[in-house]
Amino acid sequence: MSVCIYHGGYDTVRKSGVGKALEHQTAALKSAGLPLVDQLPPAGPEARECVVHLNTVLPSALLAAARAHARGCKVVYYGHSTMEDFRNSFLGSNLLAPLFKRWLILCYRQGDVVITPSVYSRRILMGYKIGRPIYTLSNGIDTDFFKPDAGRAARFRTRYSLGEGQKCVISVGHWMVRKGLPDFVELARRMPQVRFIWFGQTDDALLTDEIRQAMEAAPGNVLFAGYVNAEELCDAYCGADAFVFLSHEETEGIVVLEALACGIPTLLRDIPVYDNWLQDGRSVYKAATLDQFESRLKDMLAGHLPSLKDGGMAVAEARSLRQIGQGLCRIYASSGFLEAAKTSPEAARAEAVAKKRRA
């Protein structure tokens, strides 16, 4: 069999977790030894042996699903998004959320199966009554790239003029209420001796008033560094003293896996998505209120709490791209895709012809 990862709309999602997940699938499948094709094969034996991955909910992906089915391909639709994590994202998102849910259901129903990255997001999608098998598989993390590195750490601290002993806390994400940006700013205000740096950005036209006000009122120890490439982001994970992720809603959180893989002390909001795989005091620290975030973060920076580096890195390693590649193979087998490729009439005829030629 072969796999075609549909790249339509990639430029739109390149800077998001969906774009990163799409890249991860390519690497994971290569690690599993599965052949990748760039284009949908024409109708026939080759198409029946092809699995198409769709990652966006853009209209072009819906059309790609229709073409894939018409040619006999199997379709895997990734459930990266939910109505719940669409809310509090950008200007007008709460008003559009119910319509977005209906659109998600329409998109996900085009898959022969749906893959979503966490038990929590699977539970949400099961409630949508999609009528398709829904599997849970992490988006994965490239542990060959994201890993502790003293050279990267030094480069980050030099780039941002961090003196010896200067504490630095980072976060990563779009400028959204859902991502916890206002709380990040308030946390920095309460800890003026600590440098706070936020990586990532959102188009100005999509910013809510709450986000604009929070950014404009941010104290001098906050830097909004904007979008940076993977190299610079990995430097930051390696060189900062703590990673704080204040997001109120996620389907997984690729940046959390990146941080854990680099061994940076990590503090997360205590939300349901992390319940069954990130344990407070084992791999991460968690907080529910701003006061708790402040208290926990101060203790982390002062060295009053045990290091969870080994536990965090173990979580990341269990979700390495090699593991994700094997997980995809298991899903293909469970869904009958591998067997269908072997037993379809066209495949049988093609194999018979091939045997005659070899003879």
CSV table of C-alpha atoms in Angstrom, one decimal:
chain,number,residue,atom,x,y,z
A,1,MET,CA,0.0,0.0,0.0
A,2,SER,CA,1.0,3.7,-0.3
A,3,VAL,CA,0.0,6.8,1.6
A,4,CYS,CA,-0.8,10.2,0.1
A,5,ILE,CA,-0.7,13.1,2.6
A,6,TYR,CA,-2.8,15.9,1.1
A,7,HIS,CA,-0.9,19.2,1.3
A,8,GLY,CA,-3.6,21.5,0.0
A,9,GLY,CA,-3.9,24.5,2.2
A,10,TYR,CA,-0.5,23.8,3.9
A,11,ASP,CA,0.6,27.4,3.6
A,12,THR,CA,-2.5,28.5,5.5
A,13,VAL,CA,-1.7,26.2,8.5
A,14,ARG,CA,2.1,26.0,8.3
A,15,LYS,CA,2.6,28.0,11.4
A,16,SER,CA,0.0,26.1,13.5
A,17,GLY,CA,-0.1,22.8,15.3
A,18,VAL,CA,-1.9,21.3,12.3
A,19,GLY,CA,0.9,22.2,10.0
A,20,LYS,CA,3.4,20.6,12.4
A,21,ALA,CA,1.2,17.5,12.6
A,22,LEU,CA,1.2,17.2,8.8
A,23,GLU,CA,5.0,17.3,8.8
A,24,HIS,CA,5.2,14.7,11.6
A,25,GLN,CA,3.0,12.3,9.6
A,26,THR,CA,5.4,12.4,6.7
A,27,ALA,CA,8.4,11.6,9.0
A,28,ALA,CA,6.5,8.9,11.0
A,29,LEU,CA,5.4,7.1,7.9
A,30,LYS,CA,8.9,7.1,6.4
A,31,SER,CA,10.2,5.7,9.7
A,32,ALA,CA,7.7,2.8,9.3
A,33,GLY,CA,8.9,2.1,5.8
A,34,LEU,CA,5.6,3.0,4.2
A,35,PRO,CA,5.9,4.5,0.6
A,36,LEU,CA,4.6,8.0,0.2
A,37,VAL,CA,3.1,9.4,-3.0
A,38,ASP,CA,2.7,13.1,-3.9
A,39,GLN,CA,-0.5,12.8,-6.0
A,40,LEU,CA,-3.7,10.8,-5.8
A,41,PRO,CA,-3.3,7.8,-8.1
A,42,PRO,CA,-5.8,7.3,-10.9
A,43,ALA,CA,-8.7,5.0,-10.4
A,44,GLY,CA,-7.7,1.4,-10.3
A,45,PRO,CA,-5.6,-1.1,-8.4
A,46,GLU,CA,-3.1,1.6,-7.3
A,47,ALA,CA,-5.8,3.8,-5.9
A,48,ARG,CA,-7.4,0.9,-4.0
A,49,GLU,CA,-4.1,0.4,-2.3
A,50,CYS,CA,-3.6,4.1,-1.4
A,51,VAL,CA,-4.6,5.7,1.9
A,52,VAL,CA,-5.1,9.5,1.8
A,53,HIS,CA,-4.5,11.7,4.9
A,54,LEU,CA,-6.5,14.9,5.3
A,55,ASN,CA,-5.5,17.3,8.1
A,56,THR,CA,-7.3,20.6,7.4
A,57,VAL,CA,-11.0,21.5,7.4
A,58,LEU,CA,-10.6,23.9,4.5
A,59,PRO,CA,-13.0,23.5,1.6
A,60,SER,CA,-10.2,22.1,-0.6
A,61,ALA,CA,-9.8,19.2,1.8
A,62,LEU,CA,-13.5,18.3,1.4
A,63,LEU,CA,-13.0,18.2,-2.4
A,64,ALA,CA,-9.9,16.1,-2.0
A,65,ALA,CA,-11.9,13.6,0.0
A,66,ALA,CA,-14.5,13.3,-2.7
A,67,ARG,CA,-11.8,12.8,-5.3
A,68,ALA,CA,-10.1,10.2,-3.2
A,69,HIS,CA,-13.3,8.2,-2.7
A,70,ALA,CA,-14.2,8.4,-6.3
A,71,ARG,CA,-10.9,6.8,-7.2
A,72,GLY,CA,-11.2,4.0,-4.7
A,73,CYS,CA,-8.8,5.4,-2.1
A,74,LYS,CA,-9.3,5.0,1.7
A,75,VAL,CA,-9.4,8.3,3.6
A,76,VAL,CA,-8.0,9.1,7.1
A,77,TYR,CA,-9.3,12.4,8.4
A,78,TYR,CA,-7.4,13.9,11.3
A,79,GLY,CA,-9.6,15.4,14.0
A,80,HIS,CA,-7.3,18.2,15.1
A,81,SER,CA,-10.1,20.7,15.7
A,82,THR,CA,-13.2,20.8,17.9
A,83,MET,CA,-15.8,23.4,18.5
A,84,GLU,CA,-14.4,23.7,22.1
A,85,ASP,CA,-10.9,24.7,21.0
A,86,PHE,CA,-12.3,27.0,18.3
A,87,ARG,CA,-14.0,29.2,21.0
A,88,ASN,CA,-12.0,32.2,22.4
A,89,SER,CA,-9.6,32.0,19.5
A,90,PHE,CA,-10.1,35.1,17.4
A,91,LEU,CA,-12.5,37.9,16.8
A,92,GLY,CA,-16.0,36.4,16.2
A,93,SER,CA,-15.0,32.8,17.0
A,94,ASN,CA,-17.6,32.4,19.7
A,95,LEU,CA,-20.4,33.5,17.5
A,96,LEU,CA,-19.3,31.2,14.7
A,97,ALA,CA,-18.5,28.2,17.0
A,98,PRO,CA,-21.9,26.3,16.5
A,99,LEU,CA,-21.6,26.7,12.7
A,100,PHE,CA,-18.0,25.5,12.9
A,101,LYS,CA,-19.1,22.4,14.7
A,102,ARG,CA,-21.5,21.5,11.9
A,103,TRP,CA,-18.7,22.1,9.4
A,104,LEU,CA,-16.4,19.8,11.4
A,105,ILE,CA,-18.9,17.0,11.4
A,106,LEU,CA,-19.4,17.3,7.6
A,107,CYS,CA,-15.6,17.2,7.1
A,108,TYR,CA,-14.9,14.3,9.5
A,109,ARG,CA,-17.7,12.2,8.0
A,110,GLN,CA,-15.7,12.1,4.8
A,111,GLY,CA,-13.1,9.9,6.4
A,112,ASP,CA,-13.3,6.2,6.5
A,113,VAL,CA,-11.7,6.6,9.9
A,114,VAL,CA,-10.9,9.6,12.1
A,115,ILE,CA,-7.7,10.0,14.1
A,116,THR,CA,-7.6,12.5,16.9
A,117,PRO,CA,-4.6,13.1,19.2
A,118,SER,CA,-5.9,12.5,22.7
A,119,VAL,CA,-8.5,10.5,24.7
A,120,TYR,CA,-10.1,13.8,25.6
A,121,SER,CA,-10.6,15.0,22.0
A,122,ARG,CA,-11.9,11.5,21.1
A,123,ARG,CA,-14.5,11.8,23.8
A,124,ILE,CA,-15.6,15.2,22.4
A,125,LEU,CA,-15.8,13.9,18.8
A,126,MET,CA,-17.7,10.8,19.9
A,127,GLY,CA,-20.3,13.2,21.2
A,128,TYR,CA,-20.6,14.8,17.7
A,129,LYS,CA,-22.1,11.5,16.3
A,130,ILE,CA,-19.8,11.4,13.3
A,131,GLY,CA,-20.6,7.8,12.6
A,132,ARG,CA,-17.0,6.8,11.8
A,133,PRO,CA,-14.5,4.8,13.8
A,134,ILE,CA,-12.4,7.3,15.9
A,135,TYR,CA,-8.9,6.3,16.9
A,136,THR,CA,-6.6,8.1,19.4
A,137,LEU,CA,-3.0,8.7,18.3
A,138,SER,CA,-0.7,11.5,19.4
A,139,ASN,CA,0.6,13.9,16.7
A,140,GLY,CA,4.0,12.9,17.9
A,141,ILE,CA,7.3,14.7,18.4
A,142,ASP,CA,10.6,14.6,16.6
A,143,THR,CA,12.9,13.5,19.5
A,144,ASP,CA,15.9,13.5,17.2
A,145,PHE,CA,15.5,17.3,16.8
A,146,PHE,CA,13.9,18.4,20.1
A,147,LYS,CA,16.3,17.3,22.8
A,148,PRO,CA,18.5,19.0,25.5
A,149,ASP,CA,21.5,20.8,24.0
A,150,ALA,CA,23.8,23.1,26.0
A,151,GLY,CA,25.0,24.8,22.8
A,152,ARG,CA,21.4,25.7,21.9
A,153,ALA,CA,20.8,27.0,25.4
A,154,ALA,CA,23.8,29.3,25.3
A,155,ARG,CA,22.8,30.6,21.9
A,156,PHE,CA,19.3,31.4,23.2
A,157,ARG,CA,20.6,33.3,26.2
A,158,THR,CA,23.0,35.3,24.1
A,159,ARG,CA,20.3,36.1,21.5
A,160,TYR,CA,18.0,37.5,24.2
A,161,SER,CA,20.8,39.1,26.3
A,162,LEU,CA,20.0,37.0,29.4
A,163,GLY,CA,22.7,37.5,32.0
A,164,GLU,CA,24.1,34.8,34.3
A,165,GLY,CA,21.4,34.0,36.9
A,166,GLN,CA,18.7,35.9,35.0
A,167,LYS,CA,15.5,33.7,35.1
A,168,CYS,CA,13.5,33.4,31.9
A,169,VAL,CA,10.0,31.9,31.3
A,170,ILE,CA,8.7,31.2,27.9
A,171,SER,CA,5.4,30.2,26.3
A,172,VAL,CA,4.4,29.4,22.8
A,173,GLY,CA,1.1,29.9,20.8
A,174,HIS,CA,-1.1,32.3,18.9
A,175,TRP,CA,-2.1,35.5,20.5
A,176,MET,CA,-5.5,34.3,21.9
A,177,VAL,CA,-7.5,34.3,25.1
A,178,ARG,CA,-7.8,30.5,24.8
A,179,LYS,CA,-4.0,30.2,24.8
A,180,GLY,CA,-3.9,32.1,28.1
A,181,LEU,CA,-2.0,35.2,26.9
A,182,PRO,CA,-3.7,37.6,29.4
A,183,ASP,CA,-2.8,35.4,32.3
A,184,PHE,CA,0.8,35.2,31.0
A,185,VAL,CA,1.0,39.0,31.0
A,186,GLU,CA,-0.5,39.1,34.5
A,187,LEU,CA,2.0,36.5,35.7
A,188,ALA,CA,4.9,38.6,34.4
A,189,ARG,CA,3.5,41.6,36.2
A,190,ARG,CA,3.6,39.7,39.5
A,191,MET,CA,7.2,38.5,38.9
A,192,PRO,CA,9.0,41.7,37.6
A,193,GLN,CA,12.5,40.2,38.2
A,194,VAL,CA,11.8,37.4,35.7
A,195,ARG,CA,12.0,37.7,31.9
A,196,PHE,CA,8.9,36.5,30.1
A,197,ILE,CA,9.0,35.7,26.4
A,198,TRP,CA,6.0,34.6,24.2
A,199,PHE,CA,6.7,33.0,20.9
A,200,GLY,CA,4.1,32.9,18.2
A,201,GLN,CA,1.6,35.5,16.8
A,202,THR,CA,-1.8,36.1,15.2
A,203,ASP,CA,-2.8,38.3,12.4
A,204,ASP,CA,-3.7,41.8,13.8
A,205,ALA,CA,-7.1,41.7,12.1
A,206,LEU,CA,-8.1,38.6,14.1
A,207,LEU,CA,-7.2,39.9,17.6
A,208,THR,CA,-9.9,40.4,20.2
A,209,ASP,CA,-10.1,43.6,22.3
A,210,GLU,CA,-9.0,41.6,25.4
A,211,ILE,CA,-5.8,40.5,23.7
A,212,ARG,CA,-5.0,44.0,22.4
A,213,GLN,CA,-5.5,45.5,25.8
A,214,ALA,CA,-3.4,42.8,27.5
A,215,MET,CA,-0.5,43.3,25.1
A,216,GLU,CA,-0.6,47.0,25.2
A,217,ALA,CA,-0.6,47.0,29.0
A,218,ALA,CA,2.2,44.3,29.3
A,219,PRO,CA,5.0,45.3,31.7
A,220,GLY,CA,8.5,45.8,30.5
A,221,ASN,CA,9.7,42.3,31.4
A,222,VAL,CA,7.4,40.8,28.7
A,223,LEU,CA,8.6,40.3,25.1
A,224,PHE,CA,6.4,39.2,22.3
A,225,ALA,CA,9.0,37.6,20.1
A,226,GLY,CA,6.6,36.7,17.2
A,227,TYR,CA,6.8,33.6,15.1
A,228,VAL,CA,10.2,32.0,15.0
A,229,ASN,CA,11.4,28.9,13.1
A,230,ALA,CA,11.9,25.5,14.7
A,231,GLU,CA,15.6,26.1,15.2
A,232,GLU,CA,15.1,29.2,17.3
A,233,LEU,CA,12.2,27.6,19.2
A,234,CYS,CA,14.3,24.6,20.1
A,235,ASP,CA,17.0,27.0,21.3
A,236,ALA,CA,14.4,28.6,23.6
A,237,TYR,CA,13.2,25.3,25.1
A,238,CYS,CA,16.8,24.4,25.8
A,239,GLY,CA,17.9,27.7,27.3
A,240,ALA,CA,14.9,29.1,29.2
A,241,ASP,CA,14.3,28.2,32.9
A,242,ALA,CA,10.7,27.2,32.6
A,243,PHE,CA,7.9,26.6,30.0
A,244,VAL,CA,4.5,27.8,31.1
A,245,PHE,CA,1.5,26.8,29.0
A,246,LEU,CA,-1.7,28.5,30.2
A,247,SER,CA,-4.0,27.3,27.5
A,248,HIS,CA,-7.6,26.8,28.5
A,249,GLU,CA,-8.5,24.2,25.8
A,250,GLU,CA,-6.4,21.9,23.6
A,251,THR,CA,-6.8,18.6,21.7
A,252,GLU,CA,-3.2,17.7,22.6
A,253,GLY,CA,-0.6,20.5,22.4
A,254,ILE,CA,2.4,19.8,20.2
A,255,VAL,CA,4.4,22.6,21.9
A,256,VAL,CA,4.0,20.7,25.2
A,257,LEU,CA,5.7,17.7,23.7
A,258,GLU,CA,8.4,19.8,22.3
A,259,ALA,CA,9.1,21.3,25.7
A,260,LEU,CA,9.1,18.0,27.4
A,261,ALA,CA,11.5,16.5,24.8
A,262,CYS,CA,14.0,19.3,25.5
A,263,GLY,CA,13.8,18.7,29.3
A,264,ILE,CA,12.6,22.2,30.3
A,265,PRO,CA,10.7,22.4,33.5
A,266,THR,CA,7.0,22.6,32.4
A,267,LEU,CA,4.0,24.1,34.1
A,268,LEU,CA,0.5,23.6,32.6
A,269,ARG,CA,-3.0,24.6,33.3
A,270,ASP,CA,-4.9,21.7,34.9
A,271,ILE,CA,-7.4,20.9,32.1
A,272,PRO,CA,-9.0,17.6,31.1
A,273,VAL,CA,-6.9,17.0,28.0
A,274,TYR,CA,-3.8,16.1,30.1
A,275,ASP,CA,-5.6,13.9,32.6
A,276,ASN,CA,-4.6,10.5,31.4
A,277,TRP,CA,-1.0,11.1,30.2
A,278,LEU,CA,0.6,14.0,32.1
A,279,GLN,CA,0.7,13.5,35.8
A,280,ASP,CA,1.2,16.4,38.2
A,281,GLY,CA,4.5,16.0,40.0
A,282,ARG,CA,5.7,13.1,37.7
A,283,SER,CA,6.3,14.7,34.3
A,284,VAL,CA,4.9,18.2,34.6
A,285,TYR,CA,3.6,20.6,37.3
A,286,LYS,CA,0.0,21.8,37.0
A,287,ALA,CA,-2.0,24.8,38.3
A,288,ALA,CA,-5.6,25.8,38.1
A,289,THR,CA,-5.6,29.4,39.2
A,290,LEU,CA,-3.4,32.4,38.6
A,291,ASP,CA,-2.3,32.4,42.2
A,292,GLN,CA,-1.3,28.7,41.9
A,293,PHE,CA,0.6,29.4,38.7
A,294,GLU,CA,2.5,32.2,40.5
A,295,SER,CA,3.3,30.0,43.6
A,296,ARG,CA,4.3,27.0,41.5
A,297,LEU,CA,6.4,29.0,39.1
A,298,LYS,CA,8.3,30.8,41.9
A,299,ASP,CA,9.1,27.4,43.5
A,300,MET,CA,10.2,25.9,40.2
A,301,LEU,CA,12.5,28.8,39.5
A,302,ALA,CA,14.0,28.8,43.0
A,303,GLY,CA,14.7,25.1,42.8
A,304,HIS,CA,12.3,24.2,45.6
A,305,LEU,CA,10.5,21.5,43.6
A,306,PRO,CA,12.0,18.3,42.3
A,307,SER,CA,13.2,18.1,38.7
A,308,LEU,CA,10.7,16.2,36.5
A,309,LYS,CA,13.1,16.2,33.5
A,310,ASP,CA,13.3,12.4,33.2
A,311,GLY,CA,9.6,11.9,33.5
A,312,GLY,CA,8.8,14.5,30.9
A,313,MET,CA,11.4,13.2,28.4
A,314,ALA,CA,9.9,9.7,28.8
A,315,VAL,CA,6.5,11.0,27.9
A,316,ALA,CA,7.9,12.6,24.8
A,317,GLU,CA,9.9,9.5,23.8
A,318,ALA,CA,6.8,7.4,24.0
A,319,ARG,CA,5.3,9.7,21.4
A,320,SER,CA,8.4,9.8,19.1
A,321,LEU,CA,7.8,9.8,15.4
A,322,ARG,CA,9.0,6.2,15.3
A,323,GLN,CA,6.3,5.2,17.7
A,324,ILE,CA,3.7,7.2,15.8
A,325,GLY,CA,4.6,5.4,12.5
A,326,GLN,CA,4.0,2.1,14.2
A,327,GLY,CA,0.7,3.4,15.6
A,328,LEU,CA,-0.5,4.4,12.1
A,329,CYS,CA,0.3,0.9,10.8
A,330,ARG,CA,-1.8,-0.6,13.6
A,331,ILE,CA,-4.7,1.7,12.7
A,332,TYR,CA,-4.4,0.8,9.0
A,333,ALA,CA,-4.5,-2.9,10.0
A,334,SER,CA,-7.4,-2.5,12.4
A,335,SER,CA,-9.4,-0.6,9.8
A,336,GLY,CA,-8.8,-3.3,7.2
A,337,PHE,CA,-6.8,-1.0,4.9
A,338,LEU,CA,-3.9,-3.4,4.6
A,339,GLU,CA,-6.1,-6.4,4.0
A,340,ALA,CA,-8.2,-4.4,1.4
A,341,ALA,CA,-5.1,-3.6,-0.5
A,342,LYS,CA,-4.1,-7.3,-0.6
A,343,THR,CA,-7.5,-8.7,-1.5
A,344,SER,CA,-9.2,-6.3,-3.9
A,345,PRO,CA,-9.9,-7.9,-7.3
A,346,GLU,CA,-7.7,-5.3,-9.0
A,347,ALA,CA,-4.8,-5.9,-6.7
A,348,ALA,CA,-5.2,-9.7,-7.2
A,349,ARG,CA,-5.1,-9.3,-11.0
A,350,ALA,CA,-2.2,-6.9,-10.8
A,351,GLU,CA,-0.3,-9.4,-8.6
A,352,ALA,CA,-1.1,-12.2,-11.0
A,353,VAL,CA,0.3,-10.2,-13.9
A,354,ALA,CA,3.4,-9.3,-11.9
A,355,LYS,CA,4.0,-13.0,-11.1
A,356,LYS,CA,3.7,-14.0,-14.8
A,357,ARG,CA,6.3,-11.3,-15.7
A,358,ARG,CA,8.6,-12.5,-13.0
A,359,ALA,CA,8.3,-16.1,-14.3
